[in-house]
mmCIF file with all atom_site columns, C-alpha atoms in Angstrom:
data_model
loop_
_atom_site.group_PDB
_atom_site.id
_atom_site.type_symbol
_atom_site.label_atom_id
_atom_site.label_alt_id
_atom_site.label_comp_id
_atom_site.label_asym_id
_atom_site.label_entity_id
_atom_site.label_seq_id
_atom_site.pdbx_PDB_ins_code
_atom_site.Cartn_x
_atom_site.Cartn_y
_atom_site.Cartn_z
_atom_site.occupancy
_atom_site.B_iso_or_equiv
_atom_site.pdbx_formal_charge
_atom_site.auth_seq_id
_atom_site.auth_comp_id
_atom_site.auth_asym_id
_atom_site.auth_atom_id
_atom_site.pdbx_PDB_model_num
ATOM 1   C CA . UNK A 1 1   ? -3.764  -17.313 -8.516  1.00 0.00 ? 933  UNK A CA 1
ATOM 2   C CA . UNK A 1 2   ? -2.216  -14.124 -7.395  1.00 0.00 ? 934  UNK A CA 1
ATOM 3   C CA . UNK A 1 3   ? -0.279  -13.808 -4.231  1.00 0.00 ? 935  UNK A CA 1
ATOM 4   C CA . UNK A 1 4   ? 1.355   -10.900 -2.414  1.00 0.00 ? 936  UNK A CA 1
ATOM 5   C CA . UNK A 1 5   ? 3.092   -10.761 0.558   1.00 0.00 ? 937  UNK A CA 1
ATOM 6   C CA . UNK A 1 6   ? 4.021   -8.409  2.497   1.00 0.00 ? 938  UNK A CA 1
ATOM 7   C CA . UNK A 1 7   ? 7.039   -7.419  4.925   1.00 0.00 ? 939  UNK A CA 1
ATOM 8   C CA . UNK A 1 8   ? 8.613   -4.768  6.806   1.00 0.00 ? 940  UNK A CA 1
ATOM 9   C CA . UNK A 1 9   ? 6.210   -4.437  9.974   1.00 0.00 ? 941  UNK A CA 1
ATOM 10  C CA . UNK A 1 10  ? 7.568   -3.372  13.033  1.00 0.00 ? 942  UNK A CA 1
ATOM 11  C CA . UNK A 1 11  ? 7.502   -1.545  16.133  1.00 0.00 ? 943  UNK A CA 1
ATOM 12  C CA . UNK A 1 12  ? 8.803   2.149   15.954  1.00 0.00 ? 944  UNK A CA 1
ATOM 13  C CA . UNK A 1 13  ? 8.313   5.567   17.844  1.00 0.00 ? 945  UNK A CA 1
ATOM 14  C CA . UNK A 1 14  ? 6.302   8.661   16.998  1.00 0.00 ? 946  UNK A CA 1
ATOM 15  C CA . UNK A 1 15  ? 8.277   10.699  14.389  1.00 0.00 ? 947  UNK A CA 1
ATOM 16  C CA . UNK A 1 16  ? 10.680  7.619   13.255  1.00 0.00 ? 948  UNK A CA 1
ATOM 17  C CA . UNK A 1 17  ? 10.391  5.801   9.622   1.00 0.00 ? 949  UNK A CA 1
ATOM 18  C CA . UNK A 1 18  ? 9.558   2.155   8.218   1.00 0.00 ? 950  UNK A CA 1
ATOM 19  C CA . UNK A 1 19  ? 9.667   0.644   5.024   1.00 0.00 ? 951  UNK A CA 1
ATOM 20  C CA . UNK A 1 20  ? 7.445   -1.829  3.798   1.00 0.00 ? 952  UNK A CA 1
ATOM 21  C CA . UNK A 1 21  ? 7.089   -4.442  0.730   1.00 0.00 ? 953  UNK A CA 1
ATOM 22  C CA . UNK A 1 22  ? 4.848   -6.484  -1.271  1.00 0.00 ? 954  UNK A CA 1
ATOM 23  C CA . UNK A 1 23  ? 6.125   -9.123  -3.117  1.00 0.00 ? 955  UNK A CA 1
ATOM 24  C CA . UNK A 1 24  ? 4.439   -10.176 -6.268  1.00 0.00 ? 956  UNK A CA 1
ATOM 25  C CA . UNK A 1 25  ? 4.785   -12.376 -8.871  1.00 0.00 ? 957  UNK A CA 1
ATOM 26  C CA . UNK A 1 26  ? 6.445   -10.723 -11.903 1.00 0.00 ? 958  UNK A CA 1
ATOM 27  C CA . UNK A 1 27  ? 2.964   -11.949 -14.397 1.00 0.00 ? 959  UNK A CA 1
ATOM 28  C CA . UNK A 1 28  ? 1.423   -9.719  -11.438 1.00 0.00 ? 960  UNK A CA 1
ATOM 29  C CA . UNK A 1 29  ? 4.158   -7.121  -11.290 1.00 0.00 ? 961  UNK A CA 1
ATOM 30  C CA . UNK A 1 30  ? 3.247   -6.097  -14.342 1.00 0.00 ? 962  UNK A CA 1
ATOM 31  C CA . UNK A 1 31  ? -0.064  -5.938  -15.127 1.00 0.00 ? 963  UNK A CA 1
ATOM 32  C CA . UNK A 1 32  ? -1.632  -5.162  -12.279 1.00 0.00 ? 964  UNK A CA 1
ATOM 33  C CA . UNK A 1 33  ? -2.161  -1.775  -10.483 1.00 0.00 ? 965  UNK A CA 1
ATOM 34  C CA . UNK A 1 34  ? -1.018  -2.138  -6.668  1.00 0.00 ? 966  UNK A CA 1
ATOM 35  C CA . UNK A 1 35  ? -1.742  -0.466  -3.427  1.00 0.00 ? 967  UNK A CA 1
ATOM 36  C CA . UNK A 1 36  ? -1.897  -0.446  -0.198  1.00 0.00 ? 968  UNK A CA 1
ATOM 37  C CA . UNK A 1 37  ? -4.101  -0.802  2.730   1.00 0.00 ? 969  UNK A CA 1
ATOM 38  C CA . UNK A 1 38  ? -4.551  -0.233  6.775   1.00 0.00 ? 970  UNK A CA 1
ATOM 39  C CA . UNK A 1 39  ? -7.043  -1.824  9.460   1.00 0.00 ? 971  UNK A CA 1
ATOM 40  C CA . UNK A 1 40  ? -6.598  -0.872  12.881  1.00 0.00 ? 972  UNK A CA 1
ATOM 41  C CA . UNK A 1 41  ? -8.425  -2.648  16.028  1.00 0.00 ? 973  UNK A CA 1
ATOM 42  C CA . UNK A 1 42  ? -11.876 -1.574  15.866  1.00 0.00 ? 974  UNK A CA 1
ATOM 43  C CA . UNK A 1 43  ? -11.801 0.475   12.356  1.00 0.00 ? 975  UNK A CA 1
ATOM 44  C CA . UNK A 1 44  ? -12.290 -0.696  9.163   1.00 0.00 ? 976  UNK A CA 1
ATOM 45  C CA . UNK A 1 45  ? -10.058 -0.936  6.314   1.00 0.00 ? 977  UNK A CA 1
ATOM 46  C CA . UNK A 1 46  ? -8.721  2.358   4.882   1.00 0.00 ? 978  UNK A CA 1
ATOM 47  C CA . UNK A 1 47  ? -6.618  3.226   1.224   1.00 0.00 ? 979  UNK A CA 1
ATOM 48  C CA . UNK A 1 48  ? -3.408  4.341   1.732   1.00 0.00 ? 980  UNK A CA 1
ATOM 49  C CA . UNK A 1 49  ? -1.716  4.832   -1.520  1.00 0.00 ? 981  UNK A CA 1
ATOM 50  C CA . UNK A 1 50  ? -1.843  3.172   -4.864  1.00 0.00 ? 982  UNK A CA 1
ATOM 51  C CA . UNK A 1 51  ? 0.967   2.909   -7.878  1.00 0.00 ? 983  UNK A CA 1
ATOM 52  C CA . UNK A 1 52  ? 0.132   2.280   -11.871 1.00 0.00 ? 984  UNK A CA 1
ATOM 53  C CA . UNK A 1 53  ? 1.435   -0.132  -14.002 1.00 0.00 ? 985  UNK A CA 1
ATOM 54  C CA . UNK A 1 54  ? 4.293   1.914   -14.968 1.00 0.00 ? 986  UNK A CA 1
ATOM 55  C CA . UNK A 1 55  ? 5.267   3.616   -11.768 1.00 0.00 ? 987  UNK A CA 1
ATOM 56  C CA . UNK A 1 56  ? 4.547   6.964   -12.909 1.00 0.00 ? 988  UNK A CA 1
ATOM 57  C CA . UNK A 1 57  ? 1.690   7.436   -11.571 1.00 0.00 ? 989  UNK A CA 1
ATOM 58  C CA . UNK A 1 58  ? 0.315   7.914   -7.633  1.00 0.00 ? 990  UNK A CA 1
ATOM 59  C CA . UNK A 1 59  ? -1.947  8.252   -5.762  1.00 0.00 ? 991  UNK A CA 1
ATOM 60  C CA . UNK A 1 60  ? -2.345  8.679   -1.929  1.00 0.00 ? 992  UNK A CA 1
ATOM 61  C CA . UNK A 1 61  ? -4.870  9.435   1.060   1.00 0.00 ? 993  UNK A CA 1
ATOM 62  C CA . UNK A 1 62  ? -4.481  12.852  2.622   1.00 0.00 ? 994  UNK A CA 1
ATOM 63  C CA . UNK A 1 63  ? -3.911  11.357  5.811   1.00 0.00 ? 995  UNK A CA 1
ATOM 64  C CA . UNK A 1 64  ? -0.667  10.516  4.871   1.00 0.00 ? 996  UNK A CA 1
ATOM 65  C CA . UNK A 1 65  ? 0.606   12.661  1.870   1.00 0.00 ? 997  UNK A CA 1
ATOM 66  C CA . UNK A 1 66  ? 3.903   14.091  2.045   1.00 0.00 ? 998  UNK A CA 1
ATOM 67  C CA . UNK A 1 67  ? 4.905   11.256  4.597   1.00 0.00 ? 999  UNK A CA 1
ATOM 68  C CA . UNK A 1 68  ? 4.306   8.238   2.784   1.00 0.00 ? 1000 UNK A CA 1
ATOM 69  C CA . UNK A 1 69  ? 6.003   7.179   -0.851  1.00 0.00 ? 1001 UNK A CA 1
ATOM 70  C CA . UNK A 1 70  ? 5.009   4.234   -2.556  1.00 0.00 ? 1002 UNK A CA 1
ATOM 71  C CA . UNK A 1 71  ? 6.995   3.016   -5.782  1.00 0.00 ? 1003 UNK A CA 1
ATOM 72  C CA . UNK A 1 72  ? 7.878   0.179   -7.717  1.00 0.00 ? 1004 UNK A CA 1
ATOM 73  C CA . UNK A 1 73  ? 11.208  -2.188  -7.856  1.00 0.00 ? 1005 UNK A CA 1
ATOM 74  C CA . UNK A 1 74  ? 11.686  -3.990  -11.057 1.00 0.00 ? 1006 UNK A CA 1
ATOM 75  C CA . UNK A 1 75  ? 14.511  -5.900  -10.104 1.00 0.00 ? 1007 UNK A CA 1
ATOM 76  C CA . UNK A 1 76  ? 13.257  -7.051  -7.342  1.00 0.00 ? 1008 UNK A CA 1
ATOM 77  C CA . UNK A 1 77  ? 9.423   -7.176  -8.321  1.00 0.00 ? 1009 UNK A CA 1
ATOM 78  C CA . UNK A 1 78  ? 8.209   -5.546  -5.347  1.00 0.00 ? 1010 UNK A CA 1
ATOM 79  C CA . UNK A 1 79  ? 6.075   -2.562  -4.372  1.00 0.00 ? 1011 UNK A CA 1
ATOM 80  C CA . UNK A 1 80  ? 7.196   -0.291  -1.470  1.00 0.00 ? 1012 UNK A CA 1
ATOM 81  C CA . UNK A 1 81  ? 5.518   1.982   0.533   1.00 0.00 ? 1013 UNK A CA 1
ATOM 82  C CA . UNK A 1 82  ? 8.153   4.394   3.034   1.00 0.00 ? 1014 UNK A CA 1
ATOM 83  C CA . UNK A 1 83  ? 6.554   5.399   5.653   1.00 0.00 ? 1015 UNK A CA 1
ATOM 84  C CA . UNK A 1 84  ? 8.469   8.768   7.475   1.00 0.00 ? 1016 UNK A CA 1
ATOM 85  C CA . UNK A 1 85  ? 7.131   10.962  10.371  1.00 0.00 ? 1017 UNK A CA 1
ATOM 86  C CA . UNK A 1 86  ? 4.935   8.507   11.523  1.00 0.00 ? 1018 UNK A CA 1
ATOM 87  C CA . UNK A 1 87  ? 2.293   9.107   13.839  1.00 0.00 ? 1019 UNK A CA 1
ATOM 88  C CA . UNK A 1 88  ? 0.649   6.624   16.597  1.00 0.00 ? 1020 UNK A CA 1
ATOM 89  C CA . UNK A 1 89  ? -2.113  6.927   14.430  1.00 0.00 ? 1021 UNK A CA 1
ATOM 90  C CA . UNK A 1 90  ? -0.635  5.532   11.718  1.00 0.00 ? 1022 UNK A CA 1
ATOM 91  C CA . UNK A 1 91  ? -0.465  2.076   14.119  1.00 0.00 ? 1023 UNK A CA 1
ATOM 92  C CA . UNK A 1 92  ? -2.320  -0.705  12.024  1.00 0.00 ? 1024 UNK A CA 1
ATOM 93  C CA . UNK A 1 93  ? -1.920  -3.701  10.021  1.00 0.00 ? 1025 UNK A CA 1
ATOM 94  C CA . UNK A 1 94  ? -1.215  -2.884  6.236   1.00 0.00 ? 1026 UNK A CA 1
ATOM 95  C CA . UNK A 1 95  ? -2.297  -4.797  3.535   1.00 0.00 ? 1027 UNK A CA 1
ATOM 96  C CA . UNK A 1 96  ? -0.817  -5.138  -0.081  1.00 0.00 ? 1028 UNK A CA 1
ATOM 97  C CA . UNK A 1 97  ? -3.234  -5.250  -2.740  1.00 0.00 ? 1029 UNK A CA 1
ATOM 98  C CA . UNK A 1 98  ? -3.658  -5.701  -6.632  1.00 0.00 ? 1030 UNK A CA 1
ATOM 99  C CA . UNK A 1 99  ? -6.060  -5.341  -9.144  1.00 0.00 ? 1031 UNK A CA 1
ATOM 100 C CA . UNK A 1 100 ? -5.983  -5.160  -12.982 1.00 0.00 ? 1032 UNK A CA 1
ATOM 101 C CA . UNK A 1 101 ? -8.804  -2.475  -13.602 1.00 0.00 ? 1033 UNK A CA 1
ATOM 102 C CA . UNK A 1 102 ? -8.055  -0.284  -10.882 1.00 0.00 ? 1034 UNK A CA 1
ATOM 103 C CA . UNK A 1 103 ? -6.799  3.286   -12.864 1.00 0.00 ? 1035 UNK A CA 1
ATOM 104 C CA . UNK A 1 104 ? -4.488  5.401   -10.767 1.00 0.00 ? 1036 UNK A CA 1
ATOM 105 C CA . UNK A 1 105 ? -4.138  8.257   -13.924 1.00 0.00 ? 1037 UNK A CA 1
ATOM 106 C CA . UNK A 1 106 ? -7.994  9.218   -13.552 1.00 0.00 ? 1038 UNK A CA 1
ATOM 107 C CA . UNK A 1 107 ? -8.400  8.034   -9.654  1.00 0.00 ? 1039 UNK A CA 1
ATOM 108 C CA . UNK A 1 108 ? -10.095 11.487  -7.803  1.00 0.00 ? 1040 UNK A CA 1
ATOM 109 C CA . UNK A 1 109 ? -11.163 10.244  -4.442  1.00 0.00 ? 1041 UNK A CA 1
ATOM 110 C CA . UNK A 1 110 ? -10.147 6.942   -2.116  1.00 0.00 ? 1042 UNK A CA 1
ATOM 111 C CA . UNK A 1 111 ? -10.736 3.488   -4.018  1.00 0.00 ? 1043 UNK A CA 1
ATOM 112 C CA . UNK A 1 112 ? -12.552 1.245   -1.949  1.00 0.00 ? 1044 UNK A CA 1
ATOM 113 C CA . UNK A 1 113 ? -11.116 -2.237  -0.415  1.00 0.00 ? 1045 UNK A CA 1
ATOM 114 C CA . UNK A 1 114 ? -13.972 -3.444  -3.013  1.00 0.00 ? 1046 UNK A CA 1
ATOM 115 C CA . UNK A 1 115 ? -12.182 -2.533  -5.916  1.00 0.00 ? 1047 UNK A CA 1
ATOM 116 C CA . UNK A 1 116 ? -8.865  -4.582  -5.416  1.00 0.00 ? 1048 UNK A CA 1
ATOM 117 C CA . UNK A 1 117 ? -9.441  -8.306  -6.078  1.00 0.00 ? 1049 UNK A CA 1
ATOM 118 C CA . UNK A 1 118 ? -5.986  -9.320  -4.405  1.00 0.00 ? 1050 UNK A CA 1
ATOM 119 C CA . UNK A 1 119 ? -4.529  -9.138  -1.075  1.00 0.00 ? 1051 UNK A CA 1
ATOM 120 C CA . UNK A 1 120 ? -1.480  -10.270 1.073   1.00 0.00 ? 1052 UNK A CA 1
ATOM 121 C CA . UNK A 1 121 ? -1.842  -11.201 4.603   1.00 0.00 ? 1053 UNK A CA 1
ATOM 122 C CA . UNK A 1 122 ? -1.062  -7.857  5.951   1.00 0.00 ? 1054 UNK A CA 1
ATOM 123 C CA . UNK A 1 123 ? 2.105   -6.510  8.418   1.00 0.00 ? 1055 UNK A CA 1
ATOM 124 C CA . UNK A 1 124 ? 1.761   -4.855  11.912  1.00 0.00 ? 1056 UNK A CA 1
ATOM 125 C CA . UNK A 1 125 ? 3.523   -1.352  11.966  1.00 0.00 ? 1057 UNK A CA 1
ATOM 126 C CA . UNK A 1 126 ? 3.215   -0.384  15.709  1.00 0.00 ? 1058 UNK A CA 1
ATOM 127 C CA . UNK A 1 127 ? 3.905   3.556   16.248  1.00 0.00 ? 1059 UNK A CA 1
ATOM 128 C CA . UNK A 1 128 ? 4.605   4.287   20.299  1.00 0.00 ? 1060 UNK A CA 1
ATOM 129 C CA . UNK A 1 129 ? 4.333   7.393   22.149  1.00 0.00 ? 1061 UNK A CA 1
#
């Protein structure tokens, strides 16, 4: 019914910058609050940033504020998230989600993977040393 995918992954070092994307369907695109998500090895799934419906509105963890920027591509009806300064912590596989309910105006701590009802299949950013 909905389906995201994702792109982007790769391998990079300490300090450098990626970009991913999640493409969506436009009935999606638009109605849906989207976000994104990390698992590494061992750890379970963490929030890393969410957009609203309209773009104007953020919302990210504070593991990675001030070095990650999501926003939203009408054109091309995908979601980004720019990843700068990264860190070999930030080394996982990140997940695009979406989810009609989820508010991003009135969010105040870390939505759970619970609360998003779609996901892609998720893109291995590798961060080296």
């Amino acid at each position: 019914q909905v389906q995201l995918v994702e792109s982007g992954g790769g391998l990079v070092q300490a300090g450098g910058s990626l970009r991913l994307s999640c493409a969506a369907s436009r009935r999606t695109f638009s109605r849906y609050t989207m976000g994104w998500f990390r698992q590494a090895p061992g750890k379970e799934r963490e929030f890393v940033a969410a957009i609203s419906l309209s773009g104007r509105s953020t919302y990210y963890a504070e593991s990675v504020k001030g070095r990650f920027t999501v926003s939203r591509d009408n054109a091309k009806i995908t979601v980004s998230l720019q990843m700068n300064s990264l860190k070999p912590e930030d080394t996982a596989v990140y997940y695009c989600a979406a989810d009609p309910q989820v508010t991003i105006a009135t969010m105040t701590r870390d939505p759970s993977p619970s609360d998003f009802g779609s996901w892609g299949q998720g893109t291995q950013v590798t961060v080296s040393s």
